[in-house]
Short mmCIF file of C-alpha atoms and ligand atoms in Angstrom, two decimals:
data_model
loop_
_atom_site.label_atom_id
_atom_site.label_comp_id
_atom_site.label_asym_id
_atom_site.label_seq_id
_atom_site.Cartn_x
_atom_site.Cartn_y
_atom_site.Cartn_z
CA MET A 1 91.65 103.39 118.80
CA PHE A 2 94.21 100.67 119.24
CA PRO A 3 94.64 97.09 118.14
CA GLN A 4 92.35 94.66 119.93
CA ASN A 5 94.94 92.26 121.32
CA TRP A 6 97.24 94.22 123.56
CA ILE A 7 99.82 92.25 125.50
CA GLU A 8 101.16 93.62 128.75
CA VAL A 9 104.95 93.37 128.96
CA GLU A 10 107.57 94.38 131.47
CA VAL A 11 110.77 96.16 130.51
CA ALA A 12 113.24 93.48 131.59
CA ALA A 13 116.33 95.42 130.49
CA LYS A 14 117.18 98.76 128.97
CA HIS A 15 120.55 100.25 128.08
CA LEU A 16 122.22 102.41 125.46
CA ILE A 17 124.00 100.55 122.67
CA THR A 18 125.16 103.73 120.88
CA PRO A 19 125.05 107.33 122.10
CA ASP A 20 121.55 107.72 120.67
CA ILE A 21 120.08 104.20 120.45
CA ALA A 22 118.43 102.49 123.44
CA PHE A 23 118.02 98.72 123.52
CA LEU A 24 115.00 97.31 125.35
CA GLU A 25 114.14 93.75 126.27
CA LEU A 26 110.43 93.14 126.86
CA ARG A 27 108.95 90.08 128.54
CA ASN A 28 105.39 88.98 129.02
CA THR A 29 104.02 89.81 132.49
CA ARG A 30 102.16 86.50 132.37
CA GLU A 31 103.95 83.19 132.24
CA ASN A 32 102.83 82.64 128.63
CA PRO A 33 105.40 82.89 125.85
CA LEU A 34 105.04 85.85 123.49
CA PRO A 35 103.60 85.17 120.02
CA MET A 36 105.98 83.88 117.37
CA PHE A 37 106.90 86.30 114.58
CA THR A 38 108.56 86.29 111.19
CA ALA A 39 111.63 88.26 110.09
CA GLY A 40 110.77 91.91 109.33
CA SER A 41 107.90 92.04 111.87
CA HIS A 42 107.20 95.02 114.09
CA ILE A 43 105.09 95.70 117.16
CA ASP A 44 103.15 98.74 118.28
CA VAL A 45 104.34 99.96 121.67
CA GLU A 46 102.01 102.07 123.79
CA ILE A 47 104.56 104.33 125.47
CA ALA A 48 101.92 106.36 127.29
CA PRO A 49 98.14 106.62 126.88
CA GLY A 50 97.56 107.76 123.29
CA LEU A 51 101.27 107.62 122.39
CA VAL A 52 101.88 104.57 120.16
CA ARG A 53 104.94 103.91 118.05
CA GLN A 54 106.12 101.03 115.87
CA TYR A 55 109.39 99.22 116.43
CA SER A 56 110.91 96.27 114.57
CA LEU A 57 111.69 93.07 116.41
CA ILE A 58 115.36 92.34 116.39
CA ASP A 59 115.89 88.71 117.24
CA GLY A 60 115.64 85.92 114.78
CA PRO A 61 112.13 84.52 114.53
CA GLY A 62 111.03 81.99 117.07
CA ASP A 63 112.21 83.42 120.38
CA PRO A 64 109.00 83.39 122.41
CA ALA A 65 110.51 84.45 125.74
CA HIS A 66 111.42 88.07 125.00
CA TYR A 67 111.00 90.71 122.37
CA ARG A 68 113.93 93.01 121.75
CA ILE A 69 113.71 96.42 120.15
CA ALA A 70 116.11 99.31 119.57
CA VAL A 71 114.93 102.92 119.64
CA LEU A 72 116.78 105.82 118.05
CA ARG A 73 116.40 109.11 119.86
CA GLN A 74 114.99 111.24 117.05
CA GLN A 75 116.30 114.80 116.77
CA ALA A 76 112.79 116.00 116.00
CA SER A 77 110.99 113.56 118.29
CA ARG A 78 107.18 113.81 118.28
CA GLY A 79 107.34 112.48 121.82
CA GLY A 80 107.81 108.74 121.35
CA SER A 81 111.56 108.25 121.20
CA ALA A 82 112.24 110.98 123.78
CA ALA A 83 109.81 109.32 126.21
CA ILE A 84 111.45 105.93 125.76
CA HIS A 85 114.93 107.35 126.28
CA GLU A 86 114.05 109.58 129.24
CA ARG A 87 111.17 107.97 131.09
CA ILE A 88 111.02 104.23 130.50
CA ARG A 89 112.93 102.21 133.12
CA PRO A 90 113.51 98.49 133.75
CA GLY A 91 110.51 97.16 135.66
CA ASP A 92 108.04 99.48 133.89
CA ARG A 93 105.01 97.90 132.28
CA LEU A 94 103.93 98.71 128.73
CA ARG A 95 101.30 97.45 126.34
CA ILE A 96 102.32 96.09 122.96
CA SER A 97 100.43 94.72 119.97
CA VAL A 98 100.89 91.28 118.52
CA PRO A 99 103.62 91.35 115.84
CA ARG A 100 102.65 92.37 112.32
CA ASN A 101 104.73 92.03 109.20
CA ASN A 102 104.57 94.53 106.34
CA PHE A 103 108.15 93.78 105.34
CA ALA A 104 108.30 90.04 104.92
CA LEU A 105 110.95 88.17 102.96
CA ALA A 106 109.68 87.00 99.58
CA HIS A 107 109.25 83.26 99.36
CA GLY A 108 111.55 81.43 97.01
CA ALA A 109 113.83 84.39 96.17
CA ARG A 110 116.95 83.28 94.32
CA ARG A 111 118.92 86.14 95.79
CA SER A 112 118.25 88.94 98.30
CA VAL A 113 120.04 92.26 98.75
CA LEU A 114 119.48 94.05 102.07
CA TYR A 115 120.21 97.72 102.86
CA ALA A 116 120.08 99.22 106.34
CA GLY A 117 120.58 102.92 107.02
CA GLY A 118 121.17 103.75 110.71
CA ILE A 119 118.35 102.45 112.90
CA GLY A 120 117.00 100.63 109.83
CA ILE A 121 119.35 97.85 110.93
CA THR A 122 116.70 96.44 113.28
CA PRO A 123 114.46 94.57 110.78
CA ILE A 124 117.31 94.04 108.32
CA LEU A 125 119.42 92.23 110.93
CA CYS A 126 116.53 89.89 111.70
CA MET A 127 116.07 89.22 107.97
CA ALA A 128 119.79 88.58 107.44
CA GLU A 129 119.76 86.09 110.31
CA ARG A 130 116.81 84.32 108.77
CA LEU A 131 118.50 84.16 105.35
CA VAL A 132 121.59 82.62 106.97
CA GLN A 133 119.40 80.00 108.67
CA MET A 134 117.82 79.23 105.30
CA ASN A 135 121.24 79.00 103.68
CA ALA A 136 119.95 81.53 101.14
CA SER A 137 122.01 83.70 98.80
CA PHE A 138 122.14 87.31 100.00
CA ASP A 139 124.22 90.44 100.51
CA PHE A 140 123.78 92.87 103.34
CA HIS A 141 124.80 96.56 103.32
CA TYR A 142 124.84 98.56 106.53
CA PHE A 143 125.39 102.34 106.43
CA ALA A 144 126.08 104.17 109.69
CA ARG A 145 127.66 107.53 110.46
CA THR A 146 130.61 106.16 112.44
CA ARG A 147 131.59 102.96 114.24
CA THR A 148 130.34 104.55 117.45
CA HIS A 149 126.89 105.14 115.96
CA ALA A 150 126.57 101.65 114.43
CA ALA A 151 124.28 99.47 116.55
CA PHE A 152 125.03 95.73 116.82
CA LEU A 153 128.36 96.19 115.03
CA SER A 154 130.42 93.74 117.06
CA TYR A 155 127.62 91.19 116.82
CA ILE A 156 127.50 91.55 113.03
CA GLU A 157 131.27 91.45 112.62
CA ALA A 158 131.64 88.34 114.78
CA GLY A 159 128.44 86.56 113.80
CA ARG A 160 127.18 84.27 111.11
CA ILE A 161 126.33 87.10 108.72
CA ALA A 162 129.82 88.65 108.78
CA GLU A 163 130.87 87.22 105.44
CA ARG A 164 127.78 88.63 103.70
CA ALA A 165 128.02 92.06 105.41
CA HIS A 166 129.31 95.23 103.71
CA ILE A 167 129.62 97.90 106.39
CA HIS A 168 130.02 101.56 105.40
CA PHE A 169 130.79 104.47 107.74
CA THR A 170 129.67 107.60 105.97
CA ARG A 171 131.25 110.21 108.27
CA GLU A 172 134.57 108.58 109.07
CA GLU A 173 137.74 109.58 107.32
CA GLY A 174 137.75 107.82 103.99
CA GLY A 175 134.13 106.80 104.68
CA ARG A 176 131.79 106.05 101.81
CA ARG A 177 128.24 107.06 101.21
CA PHE A 178 125.76 104.92 99.34
CA ASP A 179 126.77 104.77 95.68
CA PRO A 180 124.19 103.12 93.44
CA GLY A 181 126.77 102.27 90.79
CA ARG A 182 128.85 100.40 93.35
CA ASP A 183 126.29 99.13 95.84
CA VAL A 184 123.29 98.01 93.75
CA PRO A 185 123.77 95.00 91.51
CA ALA A 186 122.00 94.82 88.17
CA PHE A 187 118.61 93.14 88.51
CA GLU A 188 118.46 89.43 87.90
CA PRO A 189 115.11 87.59 87.76
CA GLY A 190 114.22 86.05 91.11
CA SER A 191 116.09 88.71 93.12
CA HIS A 192 114.50 90.84 95.82
CA LEU A 193 115.80 94.06 97.40
CA TYR A 194 114.93 95.24 100.93
CA VAL A 195 115.71 98.64 102.43
CA CYS A 196 114.99 100.21 105.81
CA GLY A 197 116.21 103.49 107.27
CA PRO A 198 115.54 107.22 107.07
CA ALA A 199 113.18 108.32 104.29
CA ALA A 200 115.95 109.98 102.26
CA PHE A 201 118.12 106.85 102.46
CA ILE A 202 115.28 104.63 101.32
CA GLN A 203 114.57 106.93 98.41
CA VAL A 204 118.15 107.02 97.20
CA VAL A 205 118.43 103.22 97.37
CA LEU A 206 115.14 102.74 95.51
CA ASP A 207 116.14 105.30 92.88
CA GLY A 208 119.45 103.47 92.45
CA ALA A 209 117.67 100.15 92.15
CA LYS A 210 115.31 101.44 89.49
CA LEU A 211 118.29 102.74 87.49
CA ALA A 212 119.80 99.26 87.77
CA GLY A 213 116.66 97.76 86.25
CA TRP A 214 114.89 96.50 89.38
CA PRO A 215 111.11 96.25 88.89
CA GLU A 216 108.83 97.72 91.55
CA GLU A 217 107.44 94.34 92.59
CA CYS A 218 110.90 93.20 93.70
CA LEU A 219 111.56 96.29 95.86
CA HIS A 220 110.56 96.20 99.54
CA ARG A 221 110.87 99.08 101.99
CA GLU A 222 110.04 99.76 105.63
CA LEU A 223 109.66 103.28 106.96
CA PHE A 224 108.81 104.16 110.53
CA THR A 225 108.43 107.89 110.12
CA ALA A 226 106.72 109.41 107.14
CA PRO A 227 108.44 112.17 105.19
CA ASP A 228 106.63 115.41 105.96
CA VAL A 229 104.58 115.73 102.82
CA SER A 230 101.21 116.41 104.37
CA GLN A 231 102.10 119.86 105.62
CA ASN A 232 103.19 120.98 102.17
CA ALA A 233 100.32 119.42 100.30
CA LYS A 234 97.28 121.57 99.77
CA SER A 235 94.20 120.30 101.59
CA GLU A 236 90.62 120.97 100.56
CA SER A 237 87.36 119.71 101.92
CA PHE A 238 85.63 116.70 100.38
CA ARG A 239 83.05 114.09 101.44
CA VAL A 240 83.29 110.43 102.34
CA ARG A 241 80.36 108.01 102.19
CA ILE A 242 80.08 104.82 104.23
CA ALA A 243 78.93 102.22 101.70
CA SER A 244 77.10 100.01 104.21
CA THR A 245 74.89 102.77 105.63
CA GLY A 246 75.00 105.60 103.09
CA LEU A 247 76.15 107.99 105.83
CA THR A 248 77.99 110.88 104.14
CA LEU A 249 80.45 113.01 106.08
CA GLU A 250 82.27 116.24 105.28
CA VAL A 251 86.07 116.18 105.75
CA PRO A 252 87.24 119.78 106.29
CA PRO A 253 90.77 120.86 105.26
CA ASP A 254 92.09 120.73 108.83
CA ARG A 255 90.77 117.25 109.76
CA THR A 256 91.77 113.80 108.62
CA VAL A 257 89.33 111.26 107.26
CA ALA A 258 90.15 109.06 110.23
CA GLN A 259 89.26 111.80 112.72
CA VAL A 260 85.94 112.43 110.98
CA LEU A 261 85.09 108.72 110.82
CA ILE A 262 85.95 108.05 114.46
CA GLU A 263 83.96 111.08 115.63
CA ALA A 264 81.01 109.66 113.74
CA GLY A 265 81.34 106.41 115.70
CA ILE A 266 82.96 104.34 112.95
CA ASP A 267 85.24 101.60 114.28
CA LEU A 268 88.53 102.37 112.50
CA PRO A 269 91.78 100.88 113.86
CA LEU A 270 94.62 103.42 114.02
CA SER A 271 98.23 103.20 115.04
CA CYS A 272 100.97 105.38 113.50
CA GLU A 273 98.59 108.06 112.11
CA GLN A 274 101.31 108.96 109.57
CA GLY A 275 100.61 106.60 106.69
CA VAL A 276 103.44 104.29 107.67
CA CYS A 277 101.99 101.17 109.28
CA GLY A 278 98.91 100.27 107.20
CA THR A 279 96.70 99.65 110.24
CA CYS A 280 93.94 101.95 108.98
CA LEU A 281 93.96 100.67 105.39
CA THR A 282 90.44 100.97 103.97
CA ARG A 283 89.01 99.82 100.65
CA VAL A 284 87.77 102.53 98.29
CA ILE A 285 84.74 101.60 96.21
CA ASP A 286 84.36 104.85 94.27
CA GLY A 287 86.30 108.11 93.88
CA VAL A 288 90.04 108.73 93.65
CA PRO A 289 92.17 109.02 96.79
CA ASP A 290 94.97 111.56 97.16
CA HIS A 291 97.56 109.15 98.57
CA ARG A 292 99.83 110.70 101.20
CA ASP A 293 101.09 107.51 102.83
CA VAL A 294 104.34 105.64 102.43
CA PHE A 295 102.83 102.26 103.22
CA LEU A 296 101.36 101.34 99.85
CA THR A 297 103.60 100.81 96.84
CA GLU A 298 103.43 103.02 93.73
CA GLU A 299 101.55 100.25 91.94
CA GLU A 300 99.03 100.01 94.80
CA HIS A 301 98.58 103.79 94.72
CA ARG A 302 97.87 103.64 91.01
CA ARG A 303 95.09 101.08 91.58
CA ASN A 304 93.22 103.60 93.81
CA ASP A 305 91.15 100.83 95.39
CA GLN A 306 92.39 101.36 98.96
CA PHE A 307 93.83 104.23 100.98
CA THR A 308 95.03 105.23 104.45
CA PRO A 309 92.42 107.53 106.02
CA CYS A 310 94.82 108.62 108.78
CA CYS A 311 96.65 110.90 106.32
CA SER A 312 95.42 110.47 102.74
CA ARG A 313 92.67 112.62 101.26
CA ALA A 314 90.65 112.75 98.02
CA ARG A 315 91.21 113.97 94.48
CA THR A 316 87.49 113.73 93.76
CA PRO A 317 84.66 115.48 95.66
CA LEU A 318 83.46 112.13 97.10
CA LEU A 319 85.08 108.89 98.23
CA VAL A 320 82.87 105.87 98.84
CA LEU A 321 84.45 103.66 101.47
CA ASP A 322 83.93 99.95 102.03
CA LEU A 323 82.92 100.39 105.68
FE1 FES B 401 99.23 103.78 110.26
FE2 FES B 401 97.11 104.84 109.03
S1 FES B 401 97.34 104.39 111.11
S2 FES B 401 98.87 104.01 108.12
#
């Protein structure tokens, strides 16, 4: 099941900006402008029936004429990035969702520190642009394998964010990897840290931040692909109860809660189905979820009052859901 408000767009332009990153410009097939969005927003893109992926919007907020996204060709593609690279052509029509933002800039931050690893540059670039517009205090770290693999490099080096940008090439001679002692400042009240990139990169930045005294509530991350925890985690059957009707359903080890709910006719919005986007977030009234998502923060996991039924399970024999 997909978001209600699909927008039909046409691929106005598509080209490679690095050997493995495709840039796409999408425009509304109607004359209407596209909805406004805030820095850090993403859209769902329906690449083919049943194949939906999330991509960050690149431009600074407020460009209603086009949306621009960049898509890394994943080595272990589950179908989405390969299809975009191989099959999508200028002139093709796609459906997209309205923008959503799970990675918004904190209001009133005294200082922001941004980290982009590889394709994680897409939301971070938009946020850096916004911080420049706001004349806000920030630093921006961009880690890429080589100059050739760094998307938007000439734009960054020549643009308004150049003087705040620290660019690191990890695989070039003399290149430098992320070093928490060098790259993460000690926490100061009012500061916020944002990181986007591969799961391992995000983890190492967050670990470094915690060592430097950053509290969880000031750490913000955006993942587009979940680390593969679900296959290693043991799965057992349990039951879920729909609070509004009392309907109780068995979730066997090889099915997700979302699959069981949808088969039973429950209207549950789904998108990434990996615990990344938060679309399926559901309130838990009783029982303890076994959280397997990367969308909620550690603090939100500890509260156990909501979970992502597309991938998370139960630690107790029964979960009562606010549905
Ligand atoms: Fe994306 Fe569940 S559908 S978190």
